[in-house]
PDB file of C-alpha atoms and ligand atoms in Angstrom:
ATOM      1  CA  UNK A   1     157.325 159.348  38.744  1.00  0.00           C
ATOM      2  CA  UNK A   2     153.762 159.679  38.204  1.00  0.00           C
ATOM      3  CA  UNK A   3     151.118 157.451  40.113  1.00  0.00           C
ATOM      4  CA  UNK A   4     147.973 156.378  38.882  1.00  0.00           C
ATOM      5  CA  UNK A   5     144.606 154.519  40.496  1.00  0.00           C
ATOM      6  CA  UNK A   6     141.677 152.406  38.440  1.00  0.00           C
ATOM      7  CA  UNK A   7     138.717 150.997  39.682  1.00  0.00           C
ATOM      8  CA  UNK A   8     135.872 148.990  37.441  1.00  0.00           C
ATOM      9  CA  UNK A   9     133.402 146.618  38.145  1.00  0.00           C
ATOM     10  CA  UNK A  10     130.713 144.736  35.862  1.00  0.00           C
ATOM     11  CA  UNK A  11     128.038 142.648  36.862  1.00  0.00           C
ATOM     12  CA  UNK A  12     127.914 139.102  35.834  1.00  0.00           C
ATOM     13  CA  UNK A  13     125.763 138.154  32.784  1.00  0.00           C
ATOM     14  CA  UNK A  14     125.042 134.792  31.126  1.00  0.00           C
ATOM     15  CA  UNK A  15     126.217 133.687  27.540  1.00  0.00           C
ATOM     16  CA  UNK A  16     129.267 135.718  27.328  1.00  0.00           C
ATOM     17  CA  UNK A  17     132.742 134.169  28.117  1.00  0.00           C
ATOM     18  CA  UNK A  18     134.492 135.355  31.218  1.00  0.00           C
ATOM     19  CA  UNK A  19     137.874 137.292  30.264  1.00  0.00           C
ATOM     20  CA  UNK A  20     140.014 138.659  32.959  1.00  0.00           C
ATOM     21  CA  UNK A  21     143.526 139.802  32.434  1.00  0.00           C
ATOM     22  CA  UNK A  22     143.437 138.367  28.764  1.00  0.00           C
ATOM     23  CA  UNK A  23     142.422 134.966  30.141  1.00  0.00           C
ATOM     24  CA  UNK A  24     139.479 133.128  28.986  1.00  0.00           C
ATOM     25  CA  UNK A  25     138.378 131.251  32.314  1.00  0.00           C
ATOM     26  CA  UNK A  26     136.097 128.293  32.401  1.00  0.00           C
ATOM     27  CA  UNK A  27     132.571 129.663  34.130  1.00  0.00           C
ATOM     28  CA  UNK A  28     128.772 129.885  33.941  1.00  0.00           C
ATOM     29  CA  UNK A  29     128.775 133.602  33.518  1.00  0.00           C
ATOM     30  CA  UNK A  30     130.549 136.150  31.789  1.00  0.00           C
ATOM     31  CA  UNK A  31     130.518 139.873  32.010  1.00  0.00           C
ATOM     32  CA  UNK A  32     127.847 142.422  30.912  1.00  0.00           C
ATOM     33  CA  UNK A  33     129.812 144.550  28.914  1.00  0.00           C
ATOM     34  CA  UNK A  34     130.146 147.102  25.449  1.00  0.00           C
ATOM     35  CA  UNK A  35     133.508 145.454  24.694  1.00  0.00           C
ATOM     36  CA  UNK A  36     134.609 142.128  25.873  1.00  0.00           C
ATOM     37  CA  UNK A  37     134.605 142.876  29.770  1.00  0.00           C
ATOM     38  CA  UNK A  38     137.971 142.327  30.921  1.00  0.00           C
ATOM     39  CA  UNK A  39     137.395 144.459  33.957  1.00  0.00           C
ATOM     40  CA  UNK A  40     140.708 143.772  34.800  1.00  0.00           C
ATOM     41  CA  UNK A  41     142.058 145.346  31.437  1.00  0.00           C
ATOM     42  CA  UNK A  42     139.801 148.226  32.030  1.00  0.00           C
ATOM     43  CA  UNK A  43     141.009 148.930  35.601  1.00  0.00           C
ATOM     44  CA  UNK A  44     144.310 149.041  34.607  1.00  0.00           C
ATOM     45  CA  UNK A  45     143.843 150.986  31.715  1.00  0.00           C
ATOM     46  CA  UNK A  46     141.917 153.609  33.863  1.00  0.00           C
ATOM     47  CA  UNK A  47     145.557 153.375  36.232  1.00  0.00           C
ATOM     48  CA  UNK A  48     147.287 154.252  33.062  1.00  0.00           C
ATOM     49  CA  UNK A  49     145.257 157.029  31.679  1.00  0.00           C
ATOM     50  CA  UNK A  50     145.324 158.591  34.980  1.00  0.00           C
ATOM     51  CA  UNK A  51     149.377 158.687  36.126  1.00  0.00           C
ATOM     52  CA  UNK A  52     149.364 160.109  32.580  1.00  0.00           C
ATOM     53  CA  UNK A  53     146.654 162.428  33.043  1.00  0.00           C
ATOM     54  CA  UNK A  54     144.757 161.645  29.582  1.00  0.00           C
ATOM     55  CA  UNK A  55     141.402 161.000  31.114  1.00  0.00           C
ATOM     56  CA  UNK A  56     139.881 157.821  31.221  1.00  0.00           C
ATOM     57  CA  UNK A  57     138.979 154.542  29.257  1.00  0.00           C
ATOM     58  CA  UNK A  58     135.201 155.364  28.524  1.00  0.00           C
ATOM     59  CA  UNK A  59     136.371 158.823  26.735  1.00  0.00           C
ATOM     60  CA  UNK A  60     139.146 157.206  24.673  1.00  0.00           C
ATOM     61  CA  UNK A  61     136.837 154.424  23.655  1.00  0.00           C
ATOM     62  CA  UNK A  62     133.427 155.554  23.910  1.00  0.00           C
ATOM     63  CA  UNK A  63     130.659 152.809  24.132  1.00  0.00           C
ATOM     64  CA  UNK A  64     128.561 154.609  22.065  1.00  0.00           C
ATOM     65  CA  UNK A  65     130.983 153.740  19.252  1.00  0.00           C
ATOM     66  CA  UNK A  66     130.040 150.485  17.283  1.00  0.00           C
ATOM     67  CA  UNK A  67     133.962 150.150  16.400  1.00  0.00           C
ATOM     68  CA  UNK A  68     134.447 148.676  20.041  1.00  0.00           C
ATOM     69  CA  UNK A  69     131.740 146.366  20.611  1.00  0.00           C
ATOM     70  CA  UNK A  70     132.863 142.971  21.947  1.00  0.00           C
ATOM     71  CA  UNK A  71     136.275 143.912  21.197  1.00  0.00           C
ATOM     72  CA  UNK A  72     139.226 142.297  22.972  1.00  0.00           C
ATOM     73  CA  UNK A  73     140.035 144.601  26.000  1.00  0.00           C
ATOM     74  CA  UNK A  74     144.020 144.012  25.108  1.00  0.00           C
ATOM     75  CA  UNK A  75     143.612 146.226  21.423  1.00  0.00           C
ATOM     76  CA  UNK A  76     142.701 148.768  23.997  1.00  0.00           C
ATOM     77  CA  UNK A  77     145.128 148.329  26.465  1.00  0.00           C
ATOM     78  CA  UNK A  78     147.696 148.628  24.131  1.00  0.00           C
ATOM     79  CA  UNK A  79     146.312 151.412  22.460  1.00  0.00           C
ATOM     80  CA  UNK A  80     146.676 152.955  25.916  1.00  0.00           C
ATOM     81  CA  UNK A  81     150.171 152.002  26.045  1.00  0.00           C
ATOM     82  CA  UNK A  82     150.794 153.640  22.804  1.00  0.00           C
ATOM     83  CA  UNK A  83     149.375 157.294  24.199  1.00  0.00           C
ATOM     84  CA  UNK A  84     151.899 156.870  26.864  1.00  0.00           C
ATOM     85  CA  UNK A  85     154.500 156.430  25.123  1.00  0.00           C
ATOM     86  CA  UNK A  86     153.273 159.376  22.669  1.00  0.00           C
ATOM     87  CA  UNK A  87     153.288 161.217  25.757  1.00  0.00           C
ATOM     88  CA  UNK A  88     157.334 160.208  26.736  1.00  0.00           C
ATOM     89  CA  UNK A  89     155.385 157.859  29.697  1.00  0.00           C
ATOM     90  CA  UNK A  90     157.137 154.522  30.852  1.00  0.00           C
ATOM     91  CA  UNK A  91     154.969 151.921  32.753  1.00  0.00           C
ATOM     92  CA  UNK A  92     157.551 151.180  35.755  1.00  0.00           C
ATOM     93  CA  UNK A  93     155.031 148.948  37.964  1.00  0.00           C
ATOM     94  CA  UNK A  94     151.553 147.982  38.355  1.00  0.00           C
ATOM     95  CA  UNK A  95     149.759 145.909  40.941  1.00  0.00           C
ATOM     96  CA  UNK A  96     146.421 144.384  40.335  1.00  0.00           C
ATOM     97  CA  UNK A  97     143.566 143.118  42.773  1.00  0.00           C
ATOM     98  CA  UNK A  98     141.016 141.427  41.473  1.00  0.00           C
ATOM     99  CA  UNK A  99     137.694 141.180  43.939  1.00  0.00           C
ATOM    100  CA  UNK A 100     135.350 138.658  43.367  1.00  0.00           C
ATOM    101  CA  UNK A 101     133.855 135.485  45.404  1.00  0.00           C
ATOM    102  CA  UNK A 102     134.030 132.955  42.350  1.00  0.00           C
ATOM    103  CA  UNK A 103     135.399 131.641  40.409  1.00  0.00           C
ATOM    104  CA  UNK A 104     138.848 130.809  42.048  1.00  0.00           C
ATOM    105  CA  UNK A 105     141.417 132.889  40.237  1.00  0.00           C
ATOM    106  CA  UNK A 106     144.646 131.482  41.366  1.00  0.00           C
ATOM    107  CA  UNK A 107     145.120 128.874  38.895  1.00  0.00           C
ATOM    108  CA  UNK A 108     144.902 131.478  35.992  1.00  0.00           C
ATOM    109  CA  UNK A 109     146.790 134.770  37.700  1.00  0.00           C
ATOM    110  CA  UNK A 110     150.313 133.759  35.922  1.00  0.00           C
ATOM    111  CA  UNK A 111     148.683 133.553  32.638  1.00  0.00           C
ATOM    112  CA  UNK A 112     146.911 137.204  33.022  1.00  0.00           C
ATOM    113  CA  UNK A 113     150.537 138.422  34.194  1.00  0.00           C
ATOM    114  CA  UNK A 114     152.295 136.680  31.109  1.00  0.00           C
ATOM    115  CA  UNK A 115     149.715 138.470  29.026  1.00  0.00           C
ATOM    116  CA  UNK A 116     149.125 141.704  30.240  1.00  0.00           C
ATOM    117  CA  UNK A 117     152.928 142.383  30.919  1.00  0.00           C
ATOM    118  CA  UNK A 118     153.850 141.350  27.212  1.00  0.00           C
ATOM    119  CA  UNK A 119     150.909 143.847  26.135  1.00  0.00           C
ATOM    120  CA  UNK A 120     152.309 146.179  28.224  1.00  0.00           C
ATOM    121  CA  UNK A 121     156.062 145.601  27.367  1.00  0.00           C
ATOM    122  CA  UNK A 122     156.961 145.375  30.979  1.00  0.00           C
ATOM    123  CA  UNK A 123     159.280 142.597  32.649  1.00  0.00           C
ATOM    124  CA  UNK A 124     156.861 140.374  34.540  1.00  0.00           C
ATOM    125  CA  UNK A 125     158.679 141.349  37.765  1.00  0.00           C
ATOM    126  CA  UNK A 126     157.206 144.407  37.803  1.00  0.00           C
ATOM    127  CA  UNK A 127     153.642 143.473  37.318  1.00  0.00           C
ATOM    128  CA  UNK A 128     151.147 141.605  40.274  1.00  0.00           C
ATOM    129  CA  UNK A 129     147.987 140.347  39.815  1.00  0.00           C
ATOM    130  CA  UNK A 130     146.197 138.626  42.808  1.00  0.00           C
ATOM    131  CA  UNK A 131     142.498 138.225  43.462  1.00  0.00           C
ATOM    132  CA  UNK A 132     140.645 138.081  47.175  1.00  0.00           C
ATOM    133  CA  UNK A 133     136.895 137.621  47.978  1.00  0.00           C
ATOM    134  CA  UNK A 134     134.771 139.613  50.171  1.00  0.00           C
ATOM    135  CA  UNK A 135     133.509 136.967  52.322  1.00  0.00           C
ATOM    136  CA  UNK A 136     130.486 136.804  51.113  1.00  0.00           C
ATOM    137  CA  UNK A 137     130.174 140.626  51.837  1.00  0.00           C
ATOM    138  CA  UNK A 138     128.643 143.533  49.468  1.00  0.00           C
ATOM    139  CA  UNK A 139     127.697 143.099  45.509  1.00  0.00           C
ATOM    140  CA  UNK A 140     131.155 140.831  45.245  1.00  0.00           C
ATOM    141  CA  UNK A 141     130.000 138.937  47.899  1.00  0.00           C
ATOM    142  CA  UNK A 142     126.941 138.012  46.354  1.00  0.00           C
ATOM    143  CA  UNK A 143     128.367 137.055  43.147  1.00  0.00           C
ATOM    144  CA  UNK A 144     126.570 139.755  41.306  1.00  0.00           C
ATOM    145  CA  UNK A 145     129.559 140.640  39.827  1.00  0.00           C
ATOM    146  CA  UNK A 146     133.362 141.183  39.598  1.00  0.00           C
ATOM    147  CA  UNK A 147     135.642 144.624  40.703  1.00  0.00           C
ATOM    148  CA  UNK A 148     139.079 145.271  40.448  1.00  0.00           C
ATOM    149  CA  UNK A 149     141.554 147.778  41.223  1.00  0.00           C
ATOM    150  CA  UNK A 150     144.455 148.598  40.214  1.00  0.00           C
ATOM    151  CA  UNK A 151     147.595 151.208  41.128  1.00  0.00           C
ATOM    152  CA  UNK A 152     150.298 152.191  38.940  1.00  0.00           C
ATOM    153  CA  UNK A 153     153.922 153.996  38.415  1.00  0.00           C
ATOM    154  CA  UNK A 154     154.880 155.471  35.205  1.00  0.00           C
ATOM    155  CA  UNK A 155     158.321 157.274  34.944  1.00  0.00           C
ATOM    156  CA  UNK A 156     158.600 160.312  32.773  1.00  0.00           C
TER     157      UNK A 156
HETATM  158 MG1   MG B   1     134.480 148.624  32.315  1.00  0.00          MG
END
């Protein structure tokens, strides 16, 4: 077995659509970001790339590269899911917490599961997602912006 551990967070920006997980979700504010800014996406993907030892997210798909601007975070998850299985790697489980005072999550966390876990080819049962706030503490807190971490198993 091989563990992994990714953390991101982006700060909140107007005019963009928020995407976590794959999920559009209704809010004033989306995420400042090269590429769509599904900071869950990139959290996990940084889980991924590490368990696998391949590096991380920002050197597979650099931002300086025009080729990922605004693109949908799940092309790049499953990109990531493709060196893994280049690399004889099998995602076993994942678990997912999203940290953010608003919006509420909980009505959207089984679509993000439904999603990610097809992108991922895993059985849904092996994948959690589940979001908590800070209490008003720190950046999160303050609503500046959204982080999320995220800890997985591959088997070789
Ligand atoms: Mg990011």
């Amino acid at each position: 077995m091989r563990i992994g551990h990714g953390y991101d967070a982006h700060r909140f920006a107007s005019g963009r659509p928020l995407v976590l997980g794959g999920v559009t979700i209704p809010y004033s504010n989306g995420l400042a970001a090269h590429s769509n800014g599904d900071v869950v996406i990139h959290a996990l993907c940084d889980a991924l790339l590490g368990a696998a030892a391949l590096g991380d997210i920002g050197k597979l798909f650099p931002d300086s590269s025009e080729e990922y601007r605004n693109i949908d975070s799940r092309i790049l998850l499953r990109e990531v899911v493709k060196c893994l299985t280049d690399a004889d790697l099998r995602v076993s489980s994942v678990d997912v917490s999203i940290v953010t005072q608003r919006p509420r999550l909980a009505p959207h966390i089984a679509d993000m599961v439904q999603r990610l876990s097809s992108d991922l080819a895993l059985a849904s049962g092996r994948l959690n997602i589940k979001a908590t706030t800070t209490e008003g503490m720190g950046f999160t807190g303050r609503g500046e912006g959204i982080a999320v971490h995220a800890v997985v198993l591959l088997e070789e």
